[in-house]
mmCIF file of C-alpha atoms in Angstrom:
data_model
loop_
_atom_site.group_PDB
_atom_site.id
_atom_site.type_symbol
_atom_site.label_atom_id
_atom_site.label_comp_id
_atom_site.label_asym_id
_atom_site.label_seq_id
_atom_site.Cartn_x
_atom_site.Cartn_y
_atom_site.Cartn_z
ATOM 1 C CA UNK A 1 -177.684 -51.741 -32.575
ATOM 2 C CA UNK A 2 -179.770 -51.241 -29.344
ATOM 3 C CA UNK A 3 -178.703 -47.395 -28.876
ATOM 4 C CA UNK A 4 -181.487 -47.101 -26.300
ATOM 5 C CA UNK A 5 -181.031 -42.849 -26.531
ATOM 6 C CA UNK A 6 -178.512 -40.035 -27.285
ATOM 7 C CA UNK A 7 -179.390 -36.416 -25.816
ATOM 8 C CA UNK A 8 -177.583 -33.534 -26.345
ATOM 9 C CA UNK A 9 -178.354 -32.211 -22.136
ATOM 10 C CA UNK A 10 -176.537 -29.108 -22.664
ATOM 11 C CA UNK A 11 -173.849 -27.376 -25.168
ATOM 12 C CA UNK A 12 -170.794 -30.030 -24.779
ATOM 13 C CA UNK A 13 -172.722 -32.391 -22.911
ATOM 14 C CA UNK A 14 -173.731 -35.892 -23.854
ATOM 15 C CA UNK A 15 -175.644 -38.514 -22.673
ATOM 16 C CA UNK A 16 -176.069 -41.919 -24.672
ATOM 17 C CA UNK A 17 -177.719 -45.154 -23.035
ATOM 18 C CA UNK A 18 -177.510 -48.686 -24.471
ATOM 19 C CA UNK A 19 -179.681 -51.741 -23.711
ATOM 20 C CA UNK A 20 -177.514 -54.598 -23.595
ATOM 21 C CA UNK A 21 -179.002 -57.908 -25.871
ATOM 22 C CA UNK A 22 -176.814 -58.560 -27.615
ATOM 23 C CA UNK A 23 -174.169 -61.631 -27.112
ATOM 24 C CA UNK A 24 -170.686 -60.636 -26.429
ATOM 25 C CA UNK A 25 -169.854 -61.613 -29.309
ATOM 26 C CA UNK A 26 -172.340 -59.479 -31.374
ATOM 27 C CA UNK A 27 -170.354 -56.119 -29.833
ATOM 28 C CA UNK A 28 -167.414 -54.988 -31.788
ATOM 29 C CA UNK A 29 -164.033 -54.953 -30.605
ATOM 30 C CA UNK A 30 -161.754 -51.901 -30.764
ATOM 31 C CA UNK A 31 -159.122 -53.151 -31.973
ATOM 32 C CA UNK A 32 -156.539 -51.937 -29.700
ATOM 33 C CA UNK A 33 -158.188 -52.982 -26.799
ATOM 34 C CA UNK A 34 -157.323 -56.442 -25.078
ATOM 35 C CA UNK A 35 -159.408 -57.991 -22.209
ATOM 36 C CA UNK A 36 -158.131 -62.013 -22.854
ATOM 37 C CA UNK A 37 -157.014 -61.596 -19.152
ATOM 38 C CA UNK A 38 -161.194 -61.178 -18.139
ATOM 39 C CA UNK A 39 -163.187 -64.510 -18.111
ATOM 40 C CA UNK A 40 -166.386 -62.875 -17.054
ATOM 41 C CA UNK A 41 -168.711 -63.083 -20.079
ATOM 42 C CA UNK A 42 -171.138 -60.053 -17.964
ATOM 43 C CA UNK A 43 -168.085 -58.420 -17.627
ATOM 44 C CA UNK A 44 -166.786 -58.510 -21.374
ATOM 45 C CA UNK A 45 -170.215 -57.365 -22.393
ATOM 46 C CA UNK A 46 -170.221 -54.253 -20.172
ATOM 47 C CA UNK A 47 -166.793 -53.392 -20.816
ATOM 48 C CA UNK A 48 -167.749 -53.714 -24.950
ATOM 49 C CA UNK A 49 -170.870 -51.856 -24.445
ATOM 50 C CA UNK A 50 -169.391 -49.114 -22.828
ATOM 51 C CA UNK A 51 -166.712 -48.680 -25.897
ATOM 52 C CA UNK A 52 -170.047 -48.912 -28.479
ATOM 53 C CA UNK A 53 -171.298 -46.348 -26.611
ATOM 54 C CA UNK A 54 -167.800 -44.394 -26.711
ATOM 55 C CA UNK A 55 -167.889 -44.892 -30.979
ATOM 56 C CA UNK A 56 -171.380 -43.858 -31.803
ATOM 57 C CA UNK A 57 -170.665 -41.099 -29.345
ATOM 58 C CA UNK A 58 -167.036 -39.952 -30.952
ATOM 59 C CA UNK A 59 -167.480 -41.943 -34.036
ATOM 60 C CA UNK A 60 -164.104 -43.158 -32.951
ATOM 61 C CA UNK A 61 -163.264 -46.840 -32.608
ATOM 62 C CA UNK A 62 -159.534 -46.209 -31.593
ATOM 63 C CA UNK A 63 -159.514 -43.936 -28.505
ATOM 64 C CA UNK A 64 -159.154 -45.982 -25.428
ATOM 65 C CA UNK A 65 -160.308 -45.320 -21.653
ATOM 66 C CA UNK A 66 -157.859 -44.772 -19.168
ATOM 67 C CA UNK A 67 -158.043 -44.592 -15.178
ATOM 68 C CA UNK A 68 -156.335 -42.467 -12.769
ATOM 69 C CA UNK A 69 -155.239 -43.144 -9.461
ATOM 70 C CA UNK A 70 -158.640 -42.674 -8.268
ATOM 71 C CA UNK A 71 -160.147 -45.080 -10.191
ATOM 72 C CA UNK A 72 -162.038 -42.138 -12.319
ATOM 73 C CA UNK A 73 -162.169 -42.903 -16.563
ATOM 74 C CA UNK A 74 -159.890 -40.641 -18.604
ATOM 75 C CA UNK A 75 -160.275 -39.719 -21.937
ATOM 76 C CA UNK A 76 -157.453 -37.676 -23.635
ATOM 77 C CA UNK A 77 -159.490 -35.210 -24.713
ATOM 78 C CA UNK A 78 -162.674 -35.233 -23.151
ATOM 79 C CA UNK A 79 -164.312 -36.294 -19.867
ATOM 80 C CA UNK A 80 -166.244 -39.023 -19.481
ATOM 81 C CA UNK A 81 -168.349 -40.782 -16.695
ATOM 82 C CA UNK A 82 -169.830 -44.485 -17.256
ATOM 83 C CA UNK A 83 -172.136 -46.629 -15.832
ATOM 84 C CA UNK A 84 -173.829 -50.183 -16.048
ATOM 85 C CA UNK A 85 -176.108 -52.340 -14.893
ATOM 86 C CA UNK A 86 -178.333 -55.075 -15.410
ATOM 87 C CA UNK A 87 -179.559 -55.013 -19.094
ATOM 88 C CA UNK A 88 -178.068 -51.599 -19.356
ATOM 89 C CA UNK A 89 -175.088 -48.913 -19.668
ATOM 90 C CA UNK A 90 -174.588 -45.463 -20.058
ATOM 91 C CA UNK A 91 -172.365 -42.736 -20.858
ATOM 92 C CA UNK A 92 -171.933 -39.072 -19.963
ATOM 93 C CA UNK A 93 -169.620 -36.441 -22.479
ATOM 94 C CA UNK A 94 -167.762 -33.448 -21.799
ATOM 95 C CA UNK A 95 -164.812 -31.531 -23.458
ATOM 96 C CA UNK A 96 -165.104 -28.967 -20.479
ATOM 97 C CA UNK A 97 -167.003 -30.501 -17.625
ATOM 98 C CA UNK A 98 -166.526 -33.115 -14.932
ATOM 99 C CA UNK A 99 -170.007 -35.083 -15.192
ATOM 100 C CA UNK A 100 -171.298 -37.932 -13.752
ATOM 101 C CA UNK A 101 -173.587 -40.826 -14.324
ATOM 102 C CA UNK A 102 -174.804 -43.519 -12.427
ATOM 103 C CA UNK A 103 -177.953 -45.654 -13.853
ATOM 104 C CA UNK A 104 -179.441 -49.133 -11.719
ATOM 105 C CA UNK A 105 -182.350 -51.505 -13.123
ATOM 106 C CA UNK A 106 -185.200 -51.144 -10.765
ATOM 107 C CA UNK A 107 -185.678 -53.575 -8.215
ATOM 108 C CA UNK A 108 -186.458 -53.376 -4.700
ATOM 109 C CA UNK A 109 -182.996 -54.463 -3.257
ATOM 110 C CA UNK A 110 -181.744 -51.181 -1.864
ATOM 111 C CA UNK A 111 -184.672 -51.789 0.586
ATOM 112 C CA UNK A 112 -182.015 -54.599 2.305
ATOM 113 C CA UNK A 113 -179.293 -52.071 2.753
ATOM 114 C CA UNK A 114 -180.672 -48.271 3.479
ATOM 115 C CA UNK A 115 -179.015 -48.677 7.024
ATOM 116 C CA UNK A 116 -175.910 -47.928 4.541
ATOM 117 C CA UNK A 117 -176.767 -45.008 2.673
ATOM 118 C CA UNK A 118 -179.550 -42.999 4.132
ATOM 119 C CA UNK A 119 -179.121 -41.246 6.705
ATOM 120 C CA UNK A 120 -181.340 -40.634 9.807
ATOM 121 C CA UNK A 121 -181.919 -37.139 8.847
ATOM 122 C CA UNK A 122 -183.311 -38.266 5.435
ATOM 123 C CA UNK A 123 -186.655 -39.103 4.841
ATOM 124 C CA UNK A 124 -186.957 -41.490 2.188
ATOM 125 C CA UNK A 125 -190.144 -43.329 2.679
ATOM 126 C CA UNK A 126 -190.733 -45.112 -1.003
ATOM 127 C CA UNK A 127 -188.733 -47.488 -2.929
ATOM 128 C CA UNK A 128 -188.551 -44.875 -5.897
ATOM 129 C CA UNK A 129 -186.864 -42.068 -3.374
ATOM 130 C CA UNK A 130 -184.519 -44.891 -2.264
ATOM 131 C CA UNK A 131 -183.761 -45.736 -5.741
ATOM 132 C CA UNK A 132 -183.107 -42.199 -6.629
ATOM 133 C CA UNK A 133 -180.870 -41.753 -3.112
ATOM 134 C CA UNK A 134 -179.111 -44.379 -4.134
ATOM 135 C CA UNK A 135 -177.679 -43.530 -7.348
ATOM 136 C CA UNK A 136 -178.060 -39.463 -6.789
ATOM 137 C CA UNK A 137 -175.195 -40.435 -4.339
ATOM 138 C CA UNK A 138 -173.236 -42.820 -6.854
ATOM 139 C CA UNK A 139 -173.447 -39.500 -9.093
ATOM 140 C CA UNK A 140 -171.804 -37.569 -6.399
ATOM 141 C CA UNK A 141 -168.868 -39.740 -5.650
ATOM 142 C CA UNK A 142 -168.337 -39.405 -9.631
ATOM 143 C CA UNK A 143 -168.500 -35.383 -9.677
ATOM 144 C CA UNK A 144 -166.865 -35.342 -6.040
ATOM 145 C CA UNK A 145 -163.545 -37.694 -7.057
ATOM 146 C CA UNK A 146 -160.983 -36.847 -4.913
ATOM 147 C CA UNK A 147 -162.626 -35.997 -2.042
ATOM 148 C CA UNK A 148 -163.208 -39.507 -0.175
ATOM 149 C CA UNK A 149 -166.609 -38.968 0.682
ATOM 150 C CA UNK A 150 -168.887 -41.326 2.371
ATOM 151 C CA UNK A 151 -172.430 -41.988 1.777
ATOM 152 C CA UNK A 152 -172.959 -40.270 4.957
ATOM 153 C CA UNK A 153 -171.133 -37.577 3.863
ATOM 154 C CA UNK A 154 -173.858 -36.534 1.633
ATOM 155 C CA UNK A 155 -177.603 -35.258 2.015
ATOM 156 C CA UNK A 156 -180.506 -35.183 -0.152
ATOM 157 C CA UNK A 157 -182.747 -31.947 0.034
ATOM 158 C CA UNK A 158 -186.228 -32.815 0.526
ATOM 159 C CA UNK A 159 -187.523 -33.871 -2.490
ATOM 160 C CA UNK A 160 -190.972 -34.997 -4.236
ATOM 161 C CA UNK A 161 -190.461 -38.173 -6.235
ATOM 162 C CA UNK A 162 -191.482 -37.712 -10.161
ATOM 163 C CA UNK A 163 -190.879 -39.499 -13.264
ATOM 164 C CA UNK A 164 -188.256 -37.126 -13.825
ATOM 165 C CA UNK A 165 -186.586 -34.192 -12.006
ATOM 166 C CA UNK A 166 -184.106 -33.028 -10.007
ATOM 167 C CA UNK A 167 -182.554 -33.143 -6.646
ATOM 168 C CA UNK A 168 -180.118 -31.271 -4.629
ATOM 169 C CA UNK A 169 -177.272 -32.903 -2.669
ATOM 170 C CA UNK A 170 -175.106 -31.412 0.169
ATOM 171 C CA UNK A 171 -171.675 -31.973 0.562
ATOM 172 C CA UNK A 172 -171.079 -32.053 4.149
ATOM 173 C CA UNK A 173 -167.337 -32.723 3.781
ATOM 174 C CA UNK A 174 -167.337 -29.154 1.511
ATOM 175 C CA UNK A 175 -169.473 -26.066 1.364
ATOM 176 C CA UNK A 176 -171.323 -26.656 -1.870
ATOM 177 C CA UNK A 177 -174.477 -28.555 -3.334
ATOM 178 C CA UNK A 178 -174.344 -30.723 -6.704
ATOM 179 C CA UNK A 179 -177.616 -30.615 -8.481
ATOM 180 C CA UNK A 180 -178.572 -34.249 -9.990
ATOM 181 C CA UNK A 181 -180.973 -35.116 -12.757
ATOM 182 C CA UNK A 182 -183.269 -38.227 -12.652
ATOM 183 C CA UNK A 183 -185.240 -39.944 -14.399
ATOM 184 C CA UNK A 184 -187.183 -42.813 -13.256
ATOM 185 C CA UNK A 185 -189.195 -45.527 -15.096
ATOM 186 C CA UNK A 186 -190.450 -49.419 -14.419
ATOM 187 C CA UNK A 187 -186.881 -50.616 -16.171
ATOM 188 C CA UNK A 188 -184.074 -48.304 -14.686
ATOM 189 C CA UNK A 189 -183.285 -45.493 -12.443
ATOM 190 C CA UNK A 190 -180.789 -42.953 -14.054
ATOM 191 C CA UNK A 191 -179.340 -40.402 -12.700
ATOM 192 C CA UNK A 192 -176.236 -37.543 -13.758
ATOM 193 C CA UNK A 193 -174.875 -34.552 -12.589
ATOM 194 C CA UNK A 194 -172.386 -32.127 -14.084
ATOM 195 C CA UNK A 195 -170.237 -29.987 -11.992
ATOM 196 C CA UNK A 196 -170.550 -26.748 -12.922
ATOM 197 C CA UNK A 197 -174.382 -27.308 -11.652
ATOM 198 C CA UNK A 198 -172.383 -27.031 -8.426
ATOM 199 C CA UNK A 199 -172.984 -24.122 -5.654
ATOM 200 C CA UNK A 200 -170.513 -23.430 -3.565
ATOM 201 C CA UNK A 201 -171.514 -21.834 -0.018
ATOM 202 C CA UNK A 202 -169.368 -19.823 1.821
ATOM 203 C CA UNK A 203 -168.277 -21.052 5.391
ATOM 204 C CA UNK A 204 -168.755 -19.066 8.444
#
């Protein structure tokens, strides 16, 4: 089983990452989930790698993920945020906390589309900074459902790019900041944020 890591990042929340090489058909099925109606082999294997993640995690091979109307992963009794990407996936746990996750293999192909993301009053001069722009805002949307933002409708705080760290992004559509954890190595960019991290400004 390629449980890549499971961290405890704070009292009730947790964070487990798989590497995905396995065949599909190496991943278990829960057995009250049914995805005949999905030919995509890729998209079989995230889908089973996201519920292997979900038992090691609960040690639960029953308990299914929903989605509300926003398109945000329910979990009866816990909340949940999940994420893949080539050769990987991830998972974020909370019984009390909205989280979010967001992880991307590293490559350099956000460089074709920062026109889309980063805005002019964000100075993101590496790849790695883009990388970590990228999915600090993919994090966001997560911890911000609801609230229809836009990529533009979110700022990165100046920042020094590290292996790991932190970074602060502003909410433009709502008085607060989300604080986002990174971490950022030659395979994957990773990124999660949970909400009471939040602070909430008041307007004037």
């Amino acid at each position: 089983m390629p449980l890549y890591r499971d961290e405890k990042l704070k009292n009730d929340v947790r964070l487990c990452i798989w590497k995905m090489t396995e065949l599909v058909t190496d991943l278990p099925m829960p057995p009250n989930l049914d995805i005949t109606s999905i030919h995509s082999n890729t998209r079989r294997k995230e889908i089973l790698t996201i519920y292997a993640l979900l038992h090691h995690a609960t040690g639960s091979p029953l308990e299914l993920i929903k989605h509300d109307h926003t398109g945000r992963p329910v979990l009866q009794n816990a909340e949940i945020s999940i994420s893949h990407t080539k050769g990987w996936a991830a998972i974020v746990l909370s019984r009390h906390s909205i989280v979010g996750v967001d992880i991307e293999y590293f490559s350099d192909r956000v460089n074709r589309v920062t026109s889309r993301f980063i805005r002019t009053d964000e100075n993101m001069p590496t790849l790695q900074a883009r990388l970590v722009n990228w999915c600090a805002k993919e994090t966001v949307f997560k911890v911000c459902v609801g609230e229809d933002l836009q990529y533009f409708d979110m700022r990165l705080k100046p920042f020094d790019v590290q292996s790991n760290g932190s970074v602060y992004v502003e909410n433009l559509k709502q008085p607060k900041t989300i604080k986002v954890h990174y971490e950022l190595n030659n395979d994957f960019v990773l990124t999660y944020a949970i909400a009471e991290d939040t602070t909430h400004h008041t307007k004037f």
